[in-house]
């Protein structure tokens, strides 16, 4: 018997094999179907999908044979992978100098015939074979050989899909850890930055209260500017923290409520100015939704509608409806409107279009947060608006 050779690149080949996490894995139907088909088409009692480890041959799938592995030294497939671009056919094992005294030829399962197609991955490594065996001398027709090669390609395709799924799961775990670290950093940064912002605002108020009368107009303006800048920075920090939390929000518990109850809570929280008319329709509609997420979305949209409204009498309307598999919500106002060319940009992080009625510029975080929350809950958001005619934000949420 001539032992199966170790290949010059065997260490790299085995390392590549380990990337698929196939060795010692549980049986899988897609592989077992292929070995059954190979055995049937080739009229052979035994068919295997083998994987060649450093010192052993593992059977990922098997038809017509017991056991799950052999030593690599006595394997036929160890010889087959030495020529990864060729189908190795042994018509009569008893007459082949490599195998005539092999224990699997002289003893059970008494291999008399072998045909193996190397399973070559995308990196060019032969990880194992798809093979058929008979316990008497035999041969394959050209059609059977081509079919066996086609089945081997399918096995490799399953291997590559498995590897990509492994890599995707690893990336998801890494992203989860990264997001958790980002949230912790954002929280600490927000806390550490907000303290001096609050101190600056309080100091500016104290200075103006105690010494404002002694300062000229420019001095008072400077104190007001310090207080205003500190408040703006504080708002930006709050927005960043809220946006970060929306990215990492994992609580998808749903609550039973009605649209009227939810709208009433939103109205109370935003403290609608007396110059505004606030209305909502379909108040009795039952909702089973992630309430905190939906409330945050509506609050952001309503606060923006009030903050940027340029009319003496503001109008704000919320509505809800049901579609197949989704709830649909709209928030409409009679504000300045938004040009169509800006409809996509407004959902980008830190994108700002203008100032509110007091001249304060936005942070460009709120609508980006809204979009992320909507998409996170299986929905989509869009805007319908024309300059001077107000805006309507429409979004859906999966039931």
CSV table of C-alpha atoms in Angstrom, one decimal:
chain,number,residue,atom,x,y,z
A,1,UNK,CA,0.0,0.0,0.0
A,2,UNK,CA,1.2,3.5,-0.8
A,3,UNK,CA,0.0,6.0,1.9
A,4,UNK,CA,-1.9,9.1,0.9
A,5,UNK,CA,0.7,11.8,0.4
A,6,UNK,CA,0.9,15.1,2.3
A,7,UNK,CA,0.7,18.0,-0.1
A,8,UNK,CA,3.3,20.8,-0.2
A,9,UNK,CA,0.6,23.4,0.7
A,10,UNK,CA,-1.2,21.1,3.1
A,11,UNK,CA,-1.0,23.4,6.2
A,12,UNK,CA,-2.6,26.2,4.3
A,13,UNK,CA,-5.2,23.8,2.8
A,14,UNK,CA,-6.2,22.4,6.3
A,15,UNK,CA,-6.4,26.0,7.7
A,16,UNK,CA,-8.8,26.9,4.8
A,17,UNK,CA,-10.8,23.8,5.6
A,18,UNK,CA,-11.2,24.9,9.3
A,19,UNK,CA,-12.8,28.1,8.1
A,20,UNK,CA,-15.9,26.2,7.1
A,21,UNK,CA,-16.5,24.6,10.5
A,22,UNK,CA,-17.5,21.4,8.7
A,23,UNK,CA,-15.4,18.8,10.6
A,24,UNK,CA,-17.4,16.8,13.2
A,25,UNK,CA,-20.5,18.8,12.2
A,26,UNK,CA,-24.0,17.1,12.4
A,27,UNK,CA,-25.5,15.5,9.3
A,28,UNK,CA,-27.3,17.9,7.0
A,29,UNK,CA,-30.0,17.0,4.5
A,30,UNK,CA,-28.6,18.9,1.6
A,31,UNK,CA,-25.3,16.9,1.7
A,32,UNK,CA,-27.1,13.6,2.3
A,33,UNK,CA,-29.3,14.2,-0.7
A,34,UNK,CA,-26.2,14.6,-2.9
A,35,UNK,CA,-24.6,11.4,-1.8
A,36,UNK,CA,-27.9,9.5,-2.4
A,37,UNK,CA,-28.2,11.0,-5.9
A,38,UNK,CA,-24.6,10.2,-6.7
A,39,UNK,CA,-25.0,6.6,-5.5
A,40,UNK,CA,-28.2,6.2,-7.5
A,41,UNK,CA,-26.9,7.8,-10.8
A,42,UNK,CA,-23.6,5.9,-10.7
A,43,UNK,CA,-25.2,2.6,-9.6
A,44,UNK,CA,-22.8,2.3,-6.8
A,45,UNK,CA,-23.7,1.1,-3.3
A,46,UNK,CA,-21.4,3.6,-1.5
A,47,UNK,CA,-21.1,7.4,-1.9
A,48,UNK,CA,-19.3,9.8,0.4
A,49,UNK,CA,-18.5,13.5,0.9
A,50,UNK,CA,-15.1,13.4,2.5
A,51,UNK,CA,-13.0,16.1,4.1
A,52,UNK,CA,-9.2,15.6,4.5
A,53,UNK,CA,-7.9,16.9,7.9
A,54,UNK,CA,-4.2,16.7,8.8
A,55,UNK,CA,-4.3,13.1,9.9
A,56,UNK,CA,-7.8,11.9,9.2
A,57,UNK,CA,-10.5,11.6,6.6
A,58,UNK,CA,-13.9,12.8,7.9
A,59,UNK,CA,-17.2,11.8,6.2
A,60,UNK,CA,-19.5,14.8,6.0
A,61,UNK,CA,-22.1,12.7,4.4
A,62,UNK,CA,-22.3,8.9,3.6
A,63,UNK,CA,-24.5,6.5,1.9
A,64,UNK,CA,-24.0,2.7,2.2
A,65,UNK,CA,-21.3,2.7,4.9
A,66,UNK,CA,-21.0,2.9,8.6
A,67,UNK,CA,-18.5,5.0,10.6
A,68,UNK,CA,-17.7,8.7,10.4
A,69,UNK,CA,-13.9,8.8,9.7
A,70,UNK,CA,-10.7,6.9,8.8
A,71,UNK,CA,-7.1,7.7,9.0
A,72,UNK,CA,-5.8,9.8,6.2
A,73,UNK,CA,-3.0,7.4,5.5
A,74,UNK,CA,-5.3,4.7,4.2
A,75,UNK,CA,-7.7,7.0,2.3
A,76,UNK,CA,-8.3,6.9,-1.4
A,77,UNK,CA,-9.4,10.5,-1.3
A,78,UNK,CA,-6.0,11.6,0.1
A,79,UNK,CA,-4.6,10.5,-3.3
A,80,UNK,CA,-7.4,12.2,-5.2
A,81,UNK,CA,-6.8,15.7,-3.8
A,82,UNK,CA,-3.2,15.5,-5.0
A,83,UNK,CA,-4.5,16.3,-8.4
A,84,UNK,CA,-7.3,18.8,-7.7
A,85,UNK,CA,-8.3,19.4,-11.3
A,86,UNK,CA,-8.8,15.7,-12.2
A,87,UNK,CA,-11.3,13.0,-11.4
A,88,UNK,CA,-9.5,10.1,-9.9
A,89,UNK,CA,-10.8,6.7,-11.1
A,90,UNK,CA,-9.5,3.4,-9.9
A,91,UNK,CA,-11.3,0.7,-12.0
A,92,UNK,CA,-9.9,-2.3,-10.1
A,93,UNK,CA,-8.3,-1.6,-6.6
A,94,UNK,CA,-6.8,-5.1,-6.4
A,95,UNK,CA,-4.6,-4.4,-9.4
A,96,UNK,CA,-3.5,-0.8,-8.4
A,97,UNK,CA,-0.2,-0.7,-6.6
A,98,UNK,CA,-1.4,2.1,-4.3
A,99,UNK,CA,-4.4,0.1,-3.0
A,100,UNK,CA,-4.2,-3.7,-3.6
A,101,UNK,CA,-3.2,-4.3,0.0
A,102,UNK,CA,-5.2,-1.4,1.5
A,103,UNK,CA,-7.2,-2.7,4.6
A,104,UNK,CA,-10.4,-1.3,3.0
A,105,UNK,CA,-9.7,-3.4,-0.1
A,106,UNK,CA,-8.7,-6.6,1.6
A,107,UNK,CA,-11.3,-6.2,4.3
A,108,UNK,CA,-14.7,-4.5,4.7
A,109,UNK,CA,-16.1,-2.7,2.8
A,110,UNK,CA,-13.9,-4.5,0.2
A,111,UNK,CA,-13.5,-1.5,-2.2
A,112,UNK,CA,-13.1,-2.8,-5.7
A,113,UNK,CA,-13.8,0.5,-7.5
A,114,UNK,CA,-13.3,4.1,-6.6
A,115,UNK,CA,-14.1,7.4,-8.4
A,116,UNK,CA,-13.5,10.7,-6.6
A,117,UNK,CA,-14.0,14.4,-7.7
A,118,UNK,CA,-11.9,16.8,-5.6
A,119,UNK,CA,-13.9,19.5,-3.9
A,120,UNK,CA,-11.9,22.6,-4.8
A,121,UNK,CA,-12.9,25.9,-3.0
A,122,UNK,CA,-12.6,29.5,-4.2
A,123,UNK,CA,-9.0,29.7,-3.0
A,124,UNK,CA,-8.0,26.6,-5.1
A,125,UNK,CA,-7.6,24.2,-2.2
A,126,UNK,CA,-9.0,20.6,-2.5
A,127,UNK,CA,-10.8,20.2,0.8
A,128,UNK,CA,-12.0,16.6,0.2
A,129,UNK,CA,-13.9,14.7,-2.4
A,130,UNK,CA,-17.3,13.6,-3.6
A,131,UNK,CA,-16.7,9.9,-4.3
A,132,UNK,CA,-18.5,6.7,-5.2
A,133,UNK,CA,-17.3,3.2,-4.4
A,134,UNK,CA,-18.2,-0.3,-5.4
A,135,UNK,CA,-17.1,-3.6,-3.8
A,136,UNK,CA,-16.2,-5.0,-7.3
A,137,UNK,CA,-14.3,-3.6,-10.3
A,138,UNK,CA,-16.5,-1.2,-12.3
A,139,UNK,CA,-16.4,1.9,-14.5
A,140,UNK,CA,-18.3,5.1,-15.1
A,141,UNK,CA,-19.8,6.3,-18.3
A,142,UNK,CA,-18.9,9.7,-19.5
A,143,UNK,CA,-22.4,11.0,-18.6
A,144,UNK,CA,-22.0,9.6,-15.0
A,145,UNK,CA,-18.6,11.2,-14.7
A,146,UNK,CA,-20.0,14.6,-15.8
A,147,UNK,CA,-22.9,14.3,-13.4
A,148,UNK,CA,-20.6,13.5,-10.5
A,149,UNK,CA,-18.5,16.6,-11.3
A,150,UNK,CA,-21.7,18.7,-11.4
A,151,UNK,CA,-22.8,17.3,-8.0
A,152,UNK,CA,-19.3,18.1,-6.6
A,153,UNK,CA,-19.7,21.8,-7.7
A,154,UNK,CA,-23.0,21.9,-5.8
A,155,UNK,CA,-21.3,20.5,-2.7
A,156,UNK,CA,-18.6,23.3,-3.0
A,157,UNK,CA,-21.4,25.9,-3.4
A,158,UNK,CA,-22.9,24.7,-0.1
A,159,UNK,CA,-19.5,25.0,1.5
A,160,UNK,CA,-19.1,28.6,0.3
A,161,UNK,CA,-22.6,29.5,1.5
A,162,UNK,CA,-21.9,28.0,4.9
A,163,UNK,CA,-18.6,30.0,5.1
A,164,UNK,CA,-20.3,33.2,4.2
A,165,UNK,CA,-23.0,32.6,6.8
A,166,UNK,CA,-20.3,32.1,9.4
A,167,UNK,CA,-18.5,35.3,8.4
A,168,UNK,CA,-21.8,37.2,8.5
A,169,UNK,CA,-22.6,35.9,12.0
A,170,UNK,CA,-19.2,36.9,13.2
A,171,UNK,CA,-19.6,40.4,11.7
A,172,UNK,CA,-23.0,40.7,13.3
A,173,UNK,CA,-21.5,39.8,16.7
A,174,UNK,CA,-18.6,42.3,16.2
A,175,UNK,CA,-21.1,45.0,15.1
A,176,UNK,CA,-23.2,44.3,18.2
A,177,UNK,CA,-20.1,44.7,20.5
A,178,UNK,CA,-19.1,47.8,18.6
A,179,UNK,CA,-22.5,49.3,18.9
A,180,UNK,CA,-22.6,48.6,22.6
A,181,UNK,CA,-19.2,50.2,23.1
A,182,UNK,CA,-20.4,53.2,21.0
A,183,UNK,CA,-23.5,53.6,23.2
A,184,UNK,CA,-21.4,53.5,26.3
A,185,UNK,CA,-18.9,56.0,24.9
A,186,UNK,CA,-21.8,58.3,23.8
A,187,UNK,CA,-23.4,58.2,27.2
A,188,UNK,CA,-20.1,59.0,29.0
A,189,UNK,CA,-19.2,61.7,26.5
A,190,UNK,CA,-22.6,63.2,26.7
A,191,UNK,CA,-22.5,63.3,30.5
A,192,UNK,CA,-18.9,64.7,30.6
A,193,UNK,CA,-19.7,67.3,28.0
A,194,UNK,CA,-23.1,68.4,29.3
A,195,UNK,CA,-21.8,69.2,32.8
A,196,UNK,CA,-19.5,72.1,31.6
A,197,UNK,CA,-22.3,73.2,29.2
A,198,UNK,CA,-24.8,73.5,32.0
A,199,UNK,CA,-22.1,75.2,34.1
A,200,UNK,CA,-21.6,77.8,31.4
A,201,UNK,CA,-25.3,78.5,31.0
A,202,UNK,CA,-25.7,78.9,34.8
A,203,UNK,CA,-22.6,81.1,35.0
A,204,UNK,CA,-23.8,83.3,32.1
A,205,UNK,CA,-27.2,83.6,33.8
A,206,UNK,CA,-25.6,84.4,37.2
A,207,UNK,CA,-23.3,87.0,35.6
A,208,UNK,CA,-26.1,88.7,33.8
A,209,UNK,CA,-28.3,88.7,36.9
A,210,UNK,CA,-25.6,90.1,39.2
A,211,UNK,CA,-23.6,92.4,36.8
A,212,UNK,CA,-25.9,92.9,33.8
A,213,UNK,CA,-26.7,96.4,34.9
A,214,UNK,CA,-23.0,97.3,35.0
A,215,UNK,CA,-22.3,96.0,31.5
A,216,UNK,CA,-22.9,97.9,28.3
A,217,UNK,CA,-25.1,96.5,25.5
A,218,UNK,CA,-22.3,94.6,23.9
A,219,UNK,CA,-21.3,92.9,27.2
A,220,UNK,CA,-24.9,91.8,27.8
A,221,UNK,CA,-25.0,90.5,24.2
A,222,UNK,CA,-21.9,88.5,24.8
A,223,UNK,CA,-23.3,86.9,27.9
A,224,UNK,CA,-26.5,86.0,25.9
A,225,UNK,CA,-24.3,84.5,23.2
A,226,UNK,CA,-22.4,82.3,25.7
A,227,UNK,CA,-25.7,81.1,27.2
A,228,UNK,CA,-27.2,80.5,23.7
A,229,UNK,CA,-24.2,78.6,22.4
A,230,UNK,CA,-24.0,76.5,25.6
A,231,UNK,CA,-27.7,75.6,25.2
A,232,UNK,CA,-27.2,74.8,21.5
A,233,UNK,CA,-24.3,72.5,22.3
A,234,UNK,CA,-26.3,70.8,25.1
A,235,UNK,CA,-29.1,70.2,22.6
A,236,UNK,CA,-26.7,68.7,20.1
A,237,UNK,CA,-25.3,66.4,22.8
A,238,UNK,CA,-28.8,65.2,23.7
A,239,UNK,CA,-29.5,64.6,20.0
A,240,UNK,CA,-26.4,62.5,19.5
A,241,UNK,CA,-27.2,60.4,22.5
A,242,UNK,CA,-30.8,59.9,21.4
A,243,UNK,CA,-29.6,59.0,17.9
A,244,UNK,CA,-27.1,56.5,19.3
A,245,UNK,CA,-29.7,54.9,21.5
A,246,UNK,CA,-32.1,54.6,18.5
A,247,UNK,CA,-29.4,52.6,16.6
A,248,UNK,CA,-28.9,50.2,19.4
A,249,UNK,CA,-32.4,49.9,20.6
A,250,UNK,CA,-33.2,46.3,21.1
A,251,UNK,CA,-36.5,46.5,23.0
A,252,UNK,CA,-39.2,45.5,20.6
A,253,UNK,CA,-41.9,44.7,23.2
A,254,UNK,CA,-45.3,45.8,21.9
A,255,UNK,CA,-48.1,47.5,23.9
A,256,UNK,CA,-51.8,47.5,23.3
A,257,UNK,CA,-53.1,51.1,23.0
A,258,UNK,CA,-55.3,53.3,20.8
A,259,UNK,CA,-54.2,56.0,18.5
A,260,UNK,CA,-56.2,58.6,20.4
A,261,UNK,CA,-54.4,57.7,23.7
A,262,UNK,CA,-51.0,57.9,22.1
A,263,UNK,CA,-51.8,61.2,20.3
A,264,UNK,CA,-53.1,62.7,23.6
A,265,UNK,CA,-49.8,61.7,25.4
A,266,UNK,CA,-47.8,63.3,22.5
A,267,UNK,CA,-49.9,66.5,22.7
A,268,UNK,CA,-49.3,66.7,26.5
A,269,UNK,CA,-45.5,66.1,26.2
A,270,UNK,CA,-44.9,68.7,23.5
A,271,UNK,CA,-47.0,71.4,25.2
A,272,UNK,CA,-48.7,72.7,22.0
A,273,UNK,CA,-48.5,76.5,21.9
A,274,UNK,CA,-51.8,78.4,22.1
A,275,UNK,CA,-51.3,79.7,18.5
A,276,UNK,CA,-51.5,76.2,17.2
A,277,UNK,CA,-54.4,74.0,16.3
A,278,UNK,CA,-53.6,70.3,17.1
A,279,UNK,CA,-55.9,67.6,15.7
A,280,UNK,CA,-55.9,63.9,15.2
A,281,UNK,CA,-58.2,61.4,13.4
A,282,UNK,CA,-59.2,57.8,13.9
A,283,UNK,CA,-58.7,58.1,17.6
A,284,UNK,CA,-60.4,54.8,18.4
A,285,UNK,CA,-58.1,52.7,16.2
A,286,UNK,CA,-56.5,49.9,18.2
A,287,UNK,CA,-52.7,49.6,18.0
A,288,UNK,CA,-50.4,46.8,19.0
A,289,UNK,CA,-47.0,48.5,18.6
A,290,UNK,CA,-43.6,49.2,20.3
A,291,UNK,CA,-45.1,52.2,22.0
A,292,UNK,CA,-41.9,54.0,23.1
A,293,UNK,CA,-40.5,53.9,19.6
A,294,UNK,CA,-43.7,55.1,18.0
A,295,UNK,CA,-44.0,57.9,20.6
A,296,UNK,CA,-40.4,59.0,19.9
A,297,UNK,CA,-41.1,59.2,16.2
A,298,UNK,CA,-44.3,61.2,16.6
A,299,UNK,CA,-42.6,63.5,19.1
A,300,UNK,CA,-39.7,64.3,16.8
A,301,UNK,CA,-42.0,65.0,13.8
A,302,UNK,CA,-44.4,67.2,15.9
A,303,UNK,CA,-41.7,69.2,17.6
A,304,UNK,CA,-40.1,69.9,14.2
A,305,UNK,CA,-43.5,71.0,12.8
A,306,UNK,CA,-44.0,73.5,15.7
A,307,UNK,CA,-40.4,74.6,15.9
A,308,UNK,CA,-40.1,75.6,12.2
A,309,UNK,CA,-43.6,76.8,11.6
A,310,UNK,CA,-43.6,80.4,10.1
A,311,UNK,CA,-47.4,81.1,10.3
A,312,UNK,CA,-49.3,83.2,12.8
A,313,UNK,CA,-51.7,80.3,13.3
A,314,UNK,CA,-50.0,77.0,13.2
A,315,UNK,CA,-51.8,73.7,12.2
A,316,UNK,CA,-50.7,70.3,13.2
A,317,UNK,CA,-52.6,67.1,12.3
A,318,UNK,CA,-51.9,63.4,13.0
A,319,UNK,CA,-53.7,60.5,11.4
A,320,UNK,CA,-53.5,56.7,11.5
A,321,UNK,CA,-54.7,53.9,9.2
A,322,UNK,CA,-54.2,50.2,8.6
A,323,UNK,CA,-52.7,48.6,5.5
A,324,UNK,CA,-51.8,44.9,4.8
A,325,UNK,CA,-49.4,44.0,7.5
A,326,UNK,CA,-48.6,47.6,8.4
A,327,UNK,CA,-49.9,50.6,10.3
A,328,UNK,CA,-49.7,53.9,8.4
A,329,UNK,CA,-49.2,57.2,10.2
A,330,UNK,CA,-49.1,60.8,8.9
A,331,UNK,CA,-48.0,64.1,10.5
A,332,UNK,CA,-49.0,67.2,8.6
A,333,UNK,CA,-48.4,70.9,9.2
A,334,UNK,CA,-49.0,74.3,7.4
A,335,UNK,CA,-45.3,75.4,7.8
A,336,UNK,CA,-42.9,76.8,5.2
A,337,UNK,CA,-42.6,73.5,3.3
A,338,UNK,CA,-39.5,71.8,2.0
A,339,UNK,CA,-38.2,71.9,-1.6
A,340,UNK,CA,-38.4,68.5,-3.4
A,341,UNK,CA,-34.6,68.5,-4.0
A,342,UNK,CA,-34.1,68.4,-0.2
A,343,UNK,CA,-36.6,65.5,0.5
A,344,UNK,CA,-33.8,62.9,0.7
A,345,UNK,CA,-31.2,65.1,2.4
A,346,UNK,CA,-33.3,65.9,5.4
A,347,UNK,CA,-33.0,62.3,6.6
A,348,UNK,CA,-29.2,62.4,6.6
A,349,UNK,CA,-27.4,62.7,9.9
A,350,UNK,CA,-26.4,66.3,10.7
A,351,UNK,CA,-28.2,67.6,7.6
A,352,UNK,CA,-29.9,71.0,8.3
A,353,UNK,CA,-32.0,73.2,6.0
A,354,UNK,CA,-32.5,76.4,7.9
A,355,UNK,CA,-33.4,78.0,11.2
A,356,UNK,CA,-36.5,78.0,13.4
A,357,UNK,CA,-38.7,81.1,13.8
A,358,UNK,CA,-36.4,82.3,16.6
A,359,UNK,CA,-33.4,82.1,14.3
A,360,UNK,CA,-31.9,79.0,15.9
A,361,UNK,CA,-30.3,76.5,13.5
A,362,UNK,CA,-31.2,72.8,14.0
A,363,UNK,CA,-28.8,70.0,14.7
A,364,UNK,CA,-29.8,67.7,11.8
A,365,UNK,CA,-30.2,64.6,14.1
A,366,UNK,CA,-34.0,64.3,14.7
A,367,UNK,CA,-35.1,63.1,11.3
A,368,UNK,CA,-32.2,60.8,10.9
A,369,UNK,CA,-33.2,59.2,14.2
A,370,UNK,CA,-36.8,59.0,13.1
A,371,UNK,CA,-35.8,57.2,9.8
A,372,UNK,CA,-33.7,54.7,11.7
A,373,UNK,CA,-36.5,53.9,14.2
A,374,UNK,CA,-39.0,53.5,11.4
A,375,UNK,CA,-36.8,51.1,9.4
A,376,UNK,CA,-35.8,49.2,12.5
A,377,UNK,CA,-39.5,48.4,13.0
A,378,UNK,CA,-40.1,47.2,9.5
A,379,UNK,CA,-41.4,50.4,8.0
A,380,UNK,CA,-40.5,53.2,5.6
A,381,UNK,CA,-40.9,57.0,5.7
A,382,UNK,CA,-41.4,59.6,3.0
A,383,UNK,CA,-42.3,63.3,2.8
A,384,UNK,CA,-44.8,65.2,0.6
A,385,UNK,CA,-44.1,68.9,0.7
A,386,UNK,CA,-44.0,72.1,-1.4
A,387,UNK,CA,-42.5,75.4,-0.3
A,388,UNK,CA,-45.2,77.6,1.3
A,389,UNK,CA,-47.7,74.8,1.5
A,390,UNK,CA,-46.6,72.8,4.5
A,391,UNK,CA,-45.3,69.3,4.8
A,392,UNK,CA,-46.8,65.8,5.4
A,393,UNK,CA,-44.6,63.0,6.7
A,394,UNK,CA,-45.9,59.6,6.1
A,395,UNK,CA,-44.4,56.4,7.7
A,396,UNK,CA,-45.4,52.8,8.2
A,397,UNK,CA,-44.7,50.4,11.0
A,398,UNK,CA,-44.9,46.6,10.8
A,399,UNK,CA,-47.8,45.0,12.7
